[in-house]
């Protein structure tokens, strides 16, 4: 069970780092994906990171 909980926390960390990378990419001029696509992608990654983090915390509290 500890490995599954660690997996949720690791996945949430990766998703949050990906969100930060997309926010940094928005600031760069001449980026290929338009800014609105990068904003949507960052929002989806951030919400996924939040959900996996909350699932990890919930599992950690149960154990």
PDB file of N, CA, C and O in Angstrom:
ATOM      1  N   UNK A   1       0.821  -1.192   0.000  1.00  0.00           N
ATOM      2  CA  UNK A   1       0.000   0.000   0.000  1.00  0.00           C
ATOM      3  C   UNK A   1       0.867   1.260   0.000  1.00  0.00           C
ATOM      4  O   UNK A   1       0.470   2.264  -0.574  1.00  0.00           O
ATOM      5  N   UNK A   2       2.038   1.174   0.655  1.00  0.00           N
ATOM      6  CA  UNK A   2       2.914   2.344   0.692  1.00  0.00           C
ATOM      7  C   UNK A   2       3.407   2.714  -0.695  1.00  0.00           C
ATOM      8  O   UNK A   2       3.576   3.903  -0.999  1.00  0.00           O
ATOM      9  N   UNK A   3       3.629   1.722  -1.538  1.00  0.00           N
ATOM     10  CA  UNK A   3       4.077   2.000  -2.897  1.00  0.00           C
ATOM     11  C   UNK A   3       3.015   2.711  -3.721  1.00  0.00           C
ATOM     12  O   UNK A   3       3.326   3.583  -4.541  1.00  0.00           O
ATOM     13  N   UNK A   4       1.769   2.353  -3.503  1.00  0.00           N
ATOM     14  CA  UNK A   4       0.674   3.004  -4.224  1.00  0.00           C
ATOM     15  C   UNK A   4       0.540   4.459  -3.780  1.00  0.00           C
ATOM     16  O   UNK A   4       0.367   5.361  -4.594  1.00  0.00           O
ATOM     17  N   UNK A   5       0.650   4.686  -2.479  1.00  0.00           N
ATOM     18  CA  UNK A   5       0.565   6.053  -1.950  1.00  0.00           C
ATOM     19  C   UNK A   5       1.726   6.888  -2.477  1.00  0.00           C
ATOM     20  O   UNK A   5       1.542   8.039  -2.901  1.00  0.00           O
ATOM     21  N   UNK A   6       2.929   6.304  -2.483  1.00  0.00           N
ATOM     22  CA  UNK A   6       4.073   7.016  -3.032  1.00  0.00           C
ATOM     23  C   UNK A   6       3.859   7.314  -4.517  1.00  0.00           C
ATOM     24  O   UNK A   6       4.232   8.385  -4.996  1.00  0.00           O
ATOM     25  N   UNK A   7       3.254   6.383  -5.237  1.00  0.00           N
ATOM     26  CA  UNK A   7       2.975   6.598  -6.657  1.00  0.00           C
ATOM     27  C   UNK A   7       2.038   7.776  -6.878  1.00  0.00           C
ATOM     28  O   UNK A   7       2.236   8.561  -7.810  1.00  0.00           O
ATOM     29  N   UNK A   8       1.018   7.907  -6.031  1.00  0.00           N
ATOM     30  CA  UNK A   8       0.104   9.043  -6.148  1.00  0.00           C
ATOM     31  C   UNK A   8       0.840  10.364  -5.893  1.00  0.00           C
ATOM     32  O   UNK A   8       0.654  11.339  -6.620  1.00  0.00           O
ATOM     33  N   UNK A   9       1.681  10.391  -4.864  1.00  0.00           N
ATOM     34  CA  UNK A   9       2.422  11.621  -4.577  1.00  0.00           C
ATOM     35  C   UNK A   9       3.440  11.935  -5.668  1.00  0.00           C
ATOM     36  O   UNK A   9       3.619  13.091  -6.037  1.00  0.00           O
ATOM     37  N   UNK A  10       4.092  10.904  -6.200  1.00  0.00           N
ATOM     38  CA  UNK A  10       5.059  11.127  -7.277  1.00  0.00           C
ATOM     39  C   UNK A  10       4.353  11.626  -8.539  1.00  0.00           C
ATOM     40  O   UNK A  10       4.841  12.544  -9.217  1.00  0.00           O
ATOM     41  N   UNK A  11       3.210  11.035  -8.859  1.00  0.00           N
ATOM     42  CA  UNK A  11       2.456  11.471 -10.031  1.00  0.00           C
ATOM     43  C   UNK A  11       1.973  12.900  -9.866  1.00  0.00           C
ATOM     44  O   UNK A  11       2.027  13.696 -10.818  1.00  0.00           O
ATOM     45  N   UNK A  12       1.528  13.266  -8.674  1.00  0.00           N
ATOM     46  CA  UNK A  12       1.086  14.643  -8.457  1.00  0.00           C
ATOM     47  C   UNK A  12       2.264  15.614  -8.584  1.00  0.00           C
ATOM     48  O   UNK A  12       2.099  16.711  -9.126  1.00  0.00           O
ATOM     49  N   UNK A  13       3.439  15.213  -8.126  1.00  0.00           N
ATOM     50  CA  UNK A  13       4.613  16.066  -8.282  1.00  0.00           C
ATOM     51  C   UNK A  13       4.986  16.270  -9.738  1.00  0.00           C
ATOM     52  O   UNK A  13       5.300  17.385 -10.162  1.00  0.00           O
ATOM     53  N   UNK A  14       4.918  15.206 -10.524  1.00  0.00           N
ATOM     54  CA  UNK A  14       5.218  15.314 -11.956  1.00  0.00           C
ATOM     55  C   UNK A  14       4.204  16.208 -12.649  1.00  0.00           C
ATOM     56  O   UNK A  14       4.557  17.041 -13.498  1.00  0.00           O
ATOM     57  N   UNK A  15       2.939  16.068 -12.295  1.00  0.00           N
ATOM     58  CA  UNK A  15       1.904  16.901 -12.916  1.00  0.00           C
ATOM     59  C   UNK A  15       2.072  18.368 -12.542  1.00  0.00           C
ATOM     60  O   UNK A  15       1.896  19.256 -13.386  1.00  0.00           O
ATOM     61  N   UNK A  16       2.433  18.644 -11.290  1.00  0.00           N
ATOM     62  CA  UNK A  16       2.656  20.034 -10.888  1.00  0.00           C
ATOM     63  C   UNK A  16       3.878  20.624 -11.593  1.00  0.00           C
ATOM     64  O   UNK A  16       3.862  21.787 -12.012  1.00  0.00           O
ATOM     65  N   UNK A  17       4.935  19.834 -11.746  1.00  0.00           N
ATOM     66  CA  UNK A  17       6.107  20.332 -12.470  1.00  0.00           C
ATOM     67  C   UNK A  17       5.788  20.582 -13.939  1.00  0.00           C
ATOM     68  O   UNK A  17       6.272  21.555 -14.527  1.00  0.00           O
ATOM     69  N   UNK A  18       4.970  19.734 -14.531  1.00  0.00           N
ATOM     70  CA  UNK A  18       4.553  19.949 -15.910  1.00  0.00           C
ATOM     71  C   UNK A  18       3.708  21.211 -16.036  1.00  0.00           C
ATOM     72  O   UNK A  18       3.808  21.941 -17.029  1.00  0.00           O
ATOM     73  N   UNK A  19       2.882  21.481 -15.042  1.00  0.00           N
ATOM     74  CA  UNK A  19       2.088  22.700 -15.043  1.00  0.00           C
ATOM     75  C   UNK A  19       2.986  23.931 -14.991  1.00  0.00           C
ATOM     76  O   UNK A  19       2.786  24.893 -15.740  1.00  0.00           O
ATOM     77  N   UNK A  20       4.009  23.885 -14.147  1.00  0.00           N
ATOM     78  CA  UNK A  20       4.943  25.003 -14.045  1.00  0.00           C
ATOM     79  C   UNK A  20       5.685  25.197 -15.370  1.00  0.00           C
ATOM     80  O   UNK A  20       5.878  26.327 -15.827  1.00  0.00           O
ATOM     81  N   UNK A  21       6.077  24.105 -16.019  1.00  0.00           N
ATOM     82  CA  UNK A  21       6.759  24.200 -17.308  1.00  0.00           C
ATOM     83  C   UNK A  21       5.863  24.872 -18.352  1.00  0.00           C
ATOM     84  O   UNK A  21       6.328  25.698 -19.136  1.00  0.00           O
ATOM     85  N   UNK A  22       4.577  24.547 -18.352  1.00  0.00           N
ATOM     86  CA  UNK A  22       3.672  25.174 -19.304  1.00  0.00           C
ATOM     87  C   UNK A  22       3.466  26.647 -18.997  1.00  0.00           C
ATOM     88  O   UNK A  22       3.347  27.461 -19.911  1.00  0.00           O
ATOM     89  N   UNK A  23       3.422  27.023 -17.709  1.00  0.00           N
ATOM     90  CA  UNK A  23       3.314  28.435 -17.364  1.00  0.00           C
ATOM     91  C   UNK A  23       4.551  29.200 -17.798  1.00  0.00           C
ATOM     92  O   UNK A  23       4.461  30.332 -18.265  1.00  0.00           O
ATOM     93  N   UNK A  24       5.717  28.589 -17.667  1.00  0.00           N
ATOM     94  CA  UNK A  24       6.950  29.243 -18.118  1.00  0.00           C
ATOM     95  C   UNK A  24       6.949  29.361 -19.641  1.00  0.00           C
ATOM     96  O   UNK A  24       7.405  30.361 -20.201  1.00  0.00           O
ATOM     97  N   UNK A  25       6.426  28.352 -20.326  1.00  0.00           N
ATOM     98  CA  UNK A  25       6.379  28.384 -21.786  1.00  0.00           C
ATOM     99  C   UNK A  25       5.453  29.479 -22.302  1.00  0.00           C
ATOM    100  O   UNK A  25       5.643  29.978 -23.409  1.00  0.00           O
ATOM    101  N   UNK A  26       4.447  29.852 -21.534  1.00  0.00           N
ATOM    102  CA  UNK A  26       3.541  30.930 -21.941  1.00  0.00           C
ATOM    103  C   UNK A  26       4.308  32.244 -22.048  1.00  0.00           C
ATOM    104  O   UNK A  26       4.034  33.056 -22.933  1.00  0.00           O
ATOM    105  N   UNK A  27       5.301  32.438 -21.189  1.00  0.00           N
ATOM    106  CA  UNK A  27       6.046  33.695 -21.164  1.00  0.00           C
ATOM    107  C   UNK A  27       7.020  33.838 -22.323  1.00  0.00           C
ATOM    108  O   UNK A  27       7.432  34.946 -22.643  1.00  0.00           O
ATOM    109  N   UNK A  28       7.381  32.720 -22.959  1.00  0.00           N
ATOM    110  CA  UNK A  28       8.342  32.769 -24.055  1.00  0.00           C
ATOM    111  C   UNK A  28       7.674  33.308 -25.317  1.00  0.00           C
ATOM    112  O   UNK A  28       6.581  32.882 -25.678  1.00  0.00           O
ATOM    113  N   UNK A  29       8.337  34.216 -26.013  1.00  0.00           N
ATOM    114  CA  UNK A  29       7.762  34.709 -27.270  1.00  0.00           C
ATOM    115  C   UNK A  29       7.982  33.691 -28.395  1.00  0.00           C
ATOM    116  O   UNK A  29       8.991  32.993 -28.438  1.00  0.00           O
ATOM    117  N   UNK A  30       7.035  33.616 -29.311  1.00  0.00           N
ATOM    118  CA  UNK A  30       7.176  32.764 -30.480  1.00  0.00           C
ATOM    119  C   UNK A  30       7.024  31.284 -30.200  1.00  0.00           C
ATOM    120  O   UNK A  30       7.496  30.460 -30.971  1.00  0.00           O
ATOM    121  N   UNK A  31       6.355  30.925 -29.131  1.00  0.00           N
ATOM    122  CA  UNK A  31       6.132  29.520 -28.818  1.00  0.00           C
ATOM    123  C   UNK A  31       5.095  28.974 -29.789  1.00  0.00           C
ATOM    124  O   UNK A  31       4.130  29.651 -30.116  1.00  0.00           O
ATOM    125  N   UNK A  32       5.287  27.727 -30.277  1.00  0.00           N
ATOM    126  CA  UNK A  32       4.351  27.206 -31.287  1.00  0.00           C
ATOM    127  C   UNK A  32       2.940  26.998 -30.776  1.00  0.00           C
ATOM    128  O   UNK A  32       2.014  27.526 -31.369  1.00  0.00           O
ATOM    129  N   UNK A  33       2.726  26.214 -29.711  1.00  0.00           N
ATOM    130  CA  UNK A  33       1.315  26.109 -29.328  1.00  0.00           C
ATOM    131  C   UNK A  33       0.825  27.476 -28.866  1.00  0.00           C
ATOM    132  O   UNK A  33       1.515  28.157 -28.104  1.00  0.00           O
ATOM    133  N   UNK A  34      -0.317  27.893 -29.339  1.00  0.00           N
ATOM    134  CA  UNK A  34      -0.840  29.190 -28.898  1.00  0.00           C
ATOM    135  C   UNK A  34      -1.010  29.249 -27.379  1.00  0.00           C
ATOM    136  O   UNK A  34      -1.125  28.221 -26.710  1.00  0.00           O
ATOM    137  N   UNK A  35      -1.024  30.476 -26.879  1.00  0.00           N
ATOM    138  CA  UNK A  35      -1.070  30.660 -25.427  1.00  0.00           C
ATOM    139  C   UNK A  35      -2.344  30.095 -24.804  1.00  0.00           C
ATOM    140  O   UNK A  35      -2.307  29.587 -23.691  1.00  0.00           O
ATOM    141  N   UNK A  36      -3.454  30.157 -25.529  1.00  0.00           N
ATOM    142  CA  UNK A  36      -4.683  29.628 -24.932  1.00  0.00           C
ATOM    143  C   UNK A  36      -4.614  28.106 -24.782  1.00  0.00           C
ATOM    144  O   UNK A  36      -5.140  27.558 -23.818  1.00  0.00           O
ATOM    145  N   UNK A  37      -3.933  27.425 -25.693  1.00  0.00           N
ATOM    146  CA  UNK A  37      -3.762  25.979 -25.562  1.00  0.00           C
ATOM    147  C   UNK A  37      -2.841  25.663 -24.388  1.00  0.00           C
ATOM    148  O   UNK A  37      -3.085  24.731 -23.623  1.00  0.00           O
ATOM    149  N   UNK A  38      -1.773  26.453 -24.233  1.00  0.00           N
ATOM    150  CA  UNK A  38      -0.871  26.234 -23.103  1.00  0.00           C
ATOM    151  C   UNK A  38      -1.569  26.502 -21.769  1.00  0.00           C
ATOM    152  O   UNK A  38      -1.328  25.805 -20.783  1.00  0.00           O
ATOM    153  N   UNK A  39      -2.442  27.510 -21.735  1.00  0.00           N
ATOM    154  CA  UNK A  39      -3.186  27.790 -20.505  1.00  0.00           C
ATOM    155  C   UNK A  39      -4.137  26.654 -20.163  1.00  0.00           C
ATOM    156  O   UNK A  39      -4.254  26.249 -19.006  1.00  0.00           O
ATOM    157  N   UNK A  40      -4.830  26.112 -21.183  1.00  0.00           N
ATOM    158  CA  UNK A  40      -5.731  24.983 -20.939  1.00  0.00           C
ATOM    159  C   UNK A  40      -4.951  23.769 -20.470  1.00  0.00           C
ATOM    160  O   UNK A  40      -5.375  23.060 -19.552  1.00  0.00           O
ATOM    161  N   UNK A  41      -3.797  23.524 -21.116  1.00  0.00           N
ATOM    162  CA  UNK A  41      -2.969  22.375 -20.743  1.00  0.00           C
ATOM    163  C   UNK A  41      -2.476  22.517 -19.312  1.00  0.00           C
ATOM    164  O   UNK A  41      -2.482  21.550 -18.537  1.00  0.00           O
ATOM    165  N   UNK A  42      -2.051  23.729 -18.936  1.00  0.00           N
ATOM    166  CA  UNK A  42      -1.568  23.954 -17.576  1.00  0.00           C
ATOM    167  C   UNK A  42      -2.696  23.776 -16.563  1.00  0.00           C
ATOM    168  O   UNK A  42      -2.485  23.221 -15.481  1.00  0.00           O
ATOM    169  N   UNK A  43      -3.902  24.222 -16.906  1.00  0.00           N
ATOM    170  CA  UNK A  43      -5.037  24.059 -15.992  1.00  0.00           C
ATOM    171  C   UNK A  43      -5.389  22.585 -15.817  1.00  0.00           C
ATOM    172  O   UNK A  43      -5.680  22.138 -14.700  1.00  0.00           O
ATOM    173  N   UNK A  44      -5.352  21.829 -16.900  1.00  0.00           N
ATOM    174  CA  UNK A  44      -5.664  20.400 -16.807  1.00  0.00           C
ATOM    175  C   UNK A  44      -4.605  19.675 -15.990  1.00  0.00           C
ATOM    176  O   UNK A  44      -4.928  18.833 -15.136  1.00  0.00           O
ATOM    177  N   UNK A  45      -3.332  19.992 -16.224  1.00  0.00           N
ATOM    178  CA  UNK A  45      -2.268  19.352 -15.457  1.00  0.00           C
ATOM    179  C   UNK A  45      -2.343  19.727 -13.981  1.00  0.00           C
ATOM    180  O   UNK A  45      -2.125  18.884 -13.107  1.00  0.00           O
ATOM    181  N   UNK A  46      -2.650  20.981 -13.691  1.00  0.00           N
ATOM    182  CA  UNK A  46      -2.779  21.410 -12.303  1.00  0.00           C
ATOM    183  C   UNK A  46      -3.939  20.746 -11.586  1.00  0.00           C
ATOM    184  O   UNK A  46      -3.812  20.324 -10.432  1.00  0.00           O
ATOM    185  N   UNK A  47      -5.068  20.629 -12.274  1.00  0.00           N
ATOM    186  CA  UNK A  47      -6.209  19.974 -11.641  1.00  0.00           C
ATOM    187  C   UNK A  47      -5.951  18.480 -11.464  1.00  0.00           C
ATOM    188  O   UNK A  47      -6.346  17.893 -10.453  1.00  0.00           O
ATOM    189  N   UNK A  48      -5.277  17.857 -12.422  1.00  0.00           N
ATOM    190  CA  UNK A  48      -4.909  16.452 -12.266  1.00  0.00           C
ATOM    191  C   UNK A  48      -3.945  16.251 -11.110  1.00  0.00           C
ATOM    192  O   UNK A  48      -4.041  15.277 -10.363  1.00  0.00           O
ATOM    193  N   UNK A  49      -2.995  17.178 -10.968  1.00  0.00           N
ATOM    194  CA  UNK A  49      -2.059  17.112  -9.849  1.00  0.00           C
ATOM    195  C   UNK A  49      -2.758  17.273  -8.513  1.00  0.00           C
ATOM    196  O   UNK A  49      -2.443  16.575  -7.547  1.00  0.00           O
ATOM    197  N   UNK A  50      -3.732  18.164  -8.466  1.00  0.00           N
ATOM    198  CA  UNK A  50      -4.486  18.360  -7.226  1.00  0.00           C
ATOM    199  C   UNK A  50      -5.304  17.122  -6.876  1.00  0.00           C
ATOM    200  O   UNK A  50      -5.330  16.698  -5.714  1.00  0.00           O
ATOM    201  N   UNK A  51      -5.941  16.530  -7.865  1.00  0.00           N
ATOM    202  CA  UNK A  51      -6.762  15.339  -7.620  1.00  0.00           C
ATOM    203  C   UNK A  51      -5.895  14.179  -7.139  1.00  0.00           C
ATOM    204  O   UNK A  51      -6.229  13.500  -6.158  1.00  0.00           O
ATOM    205  N   UNK A  52      -4.764  13.936  -7.815  1.00  0.00           N
ATOM    206  CA  UNK A  52      -3.908  12.826  -7.393  1.00  0.00           C
ATOM    207  C   UNK A  52      -3.296  13.096  -6.020  1.00  0.00           C
ATOM    208  O   UNK A  52      -3.112  12.167  -5.233  1.00  0.00           O
ATOM    209  N   UNK A  53      -2.997  14.351  -5.718  1.00  0.00           N
ATOM    210  CA  UNK A  53      -2.478  14.683  -4.394  1.00  0.00           C
ATOM    211  C   UNK A  53      -3.537  14.409  -3.323  1.00  0.00           C
ATOM    212  O   UNK A  53      -3.232  13.841  -2.272  1.00  0.00           O
ATOM    213  N   UNK A  54      -4.777  14.808  -3.591  1.00  0.00           N
ATOM    214  CA  UNK A  54      -5.841  14.567  -2.619  1.00  0.00           C
ATOM    215  C   UNK A  54      -6.118  13.074  -2.446  1.00  0.00           C
ATOM    216  O   UNK A  54      -6.389  12.627  -1.326  1.00  0.00           O
ATOM    217  N   UNK A  55      -6.042  12.305  -3.527  1.00  0.00           N
ATOM    218  CA  UNK A  55      -6.222  10.855  -3.409  1.00  0.00           C
ATOM    219  C   UNK A  55      -5.090  10.259  -2.583  1.00  0.00           C
ATOM    220  O   UNK A  55      -5.317   9.393  -1.734  1.00  0.00           O
ATOM    221  N   UNK A  56      -3.859  10.747  -2.783  1.00  0.00           N
ATOM    222  CA  UNK A  56      -2.733  10.271  -1.999  1.00  0.00           C
ATOM    223  C   UNK A  56      -2.883  10.592  -0.525  1.00  0.00           C
ATOM    224  O   UNK A  56      -2.610   9.760   0.337  1.00  0.00           O
ATOM    225  N   UNK A  57      -3.334  11.800  -0.223  1.00  0.00           N
ATOM    226  CA  UNK A  57      -3.552  12.190   1.173  1.00  0.00           C
ATOM    227  C   UNK A  57      -4.669  11.359   1.785  1.00  0.00           C
ATOM    228  O   UNK A  57      -4.556  10.895   2.933  1.00  0.00           O
ATOM    229  N   UNK A  58      -5.734  11.137   1.029  1.00  0.00           N
ATOM    230  CA  UNK A  58      -6.847  10.316   1.527  1.00  0.00           C
ATOM    231  C   UNK A  58      -6.392   8.902   1.826  1.00  0.00           C
ATOM    232  O   UNK A  58      -6.715   8.345   2.884  1.00  0.00           O
ATOM    233  N   UNK A  59      -5.615   8.300   0.924  1.00  0.00           N
ATOM    234  CA  UNK A  59      -5.109   6.943   1.162  1.00  0.00           C
ATOM    235  C   UNK A  59      -4.147   6.911   2.339  1.00  0.00           C
ATOM    236  O   UNK A  59      -4.130   5.958   3.118  1.00  0.00           O
ATOM    237  N   UNK A  60      -3.342   7.963   2.481  1.00  0.00           N
ATOM    238  CA  UNK A  60      -2.383   8.025   3.576  1.00  0.00           C
ATOM    239  C   UNK A  60      -3.095   8.126   4.920  1.00  0.00           C
ATOM    240  O   UNK A  60      -2.664   7.529   5.910  1.00  0.00           O
ATOM    241  N   UNK A  61      -4.216   8.862   4.955  1.00  0.00           N
ATOM    242  CA  UNK A  61      -4.963   8.986   6.204  1.00  0.00           C
ATOM    243  C   UNK A  61      -5.693   7.698   6.558  1.00  0.00           C
ATOM    244  O   UNK A  61      -5.889   7.397   7.747  1.00  0.00           O
ATOM    245  N   UNK A  62      -6.116   6.952   5.558  1.00  0.00           N
ATOM    246  CA  UNK A  62      -6.805   5.690   5.830  1.00  0.00           C
ATOM    247  C   UNK A  62      -5.836   4.666   6.412  1.00  0.00           C
ATOM    248  O   UNK A  62      -6.187   3.938   7.338  1.00  0.00           O
ATOM    249  N   UNK A  63      -4.629   4.628   5.884  1.00  0.00           N
ATOM    250  CA  UNK A  63      -3.634   3.651   6.361  1.00  0.00           C
ATOM    251  C   UNK A  63      -3.087   4.179   7.635  1.00  0.00           C
ATOM    252  O   UNK A  63      -3.063   3.861   8.662  1.00  0.00           O
TER     253      UNK A  63
END
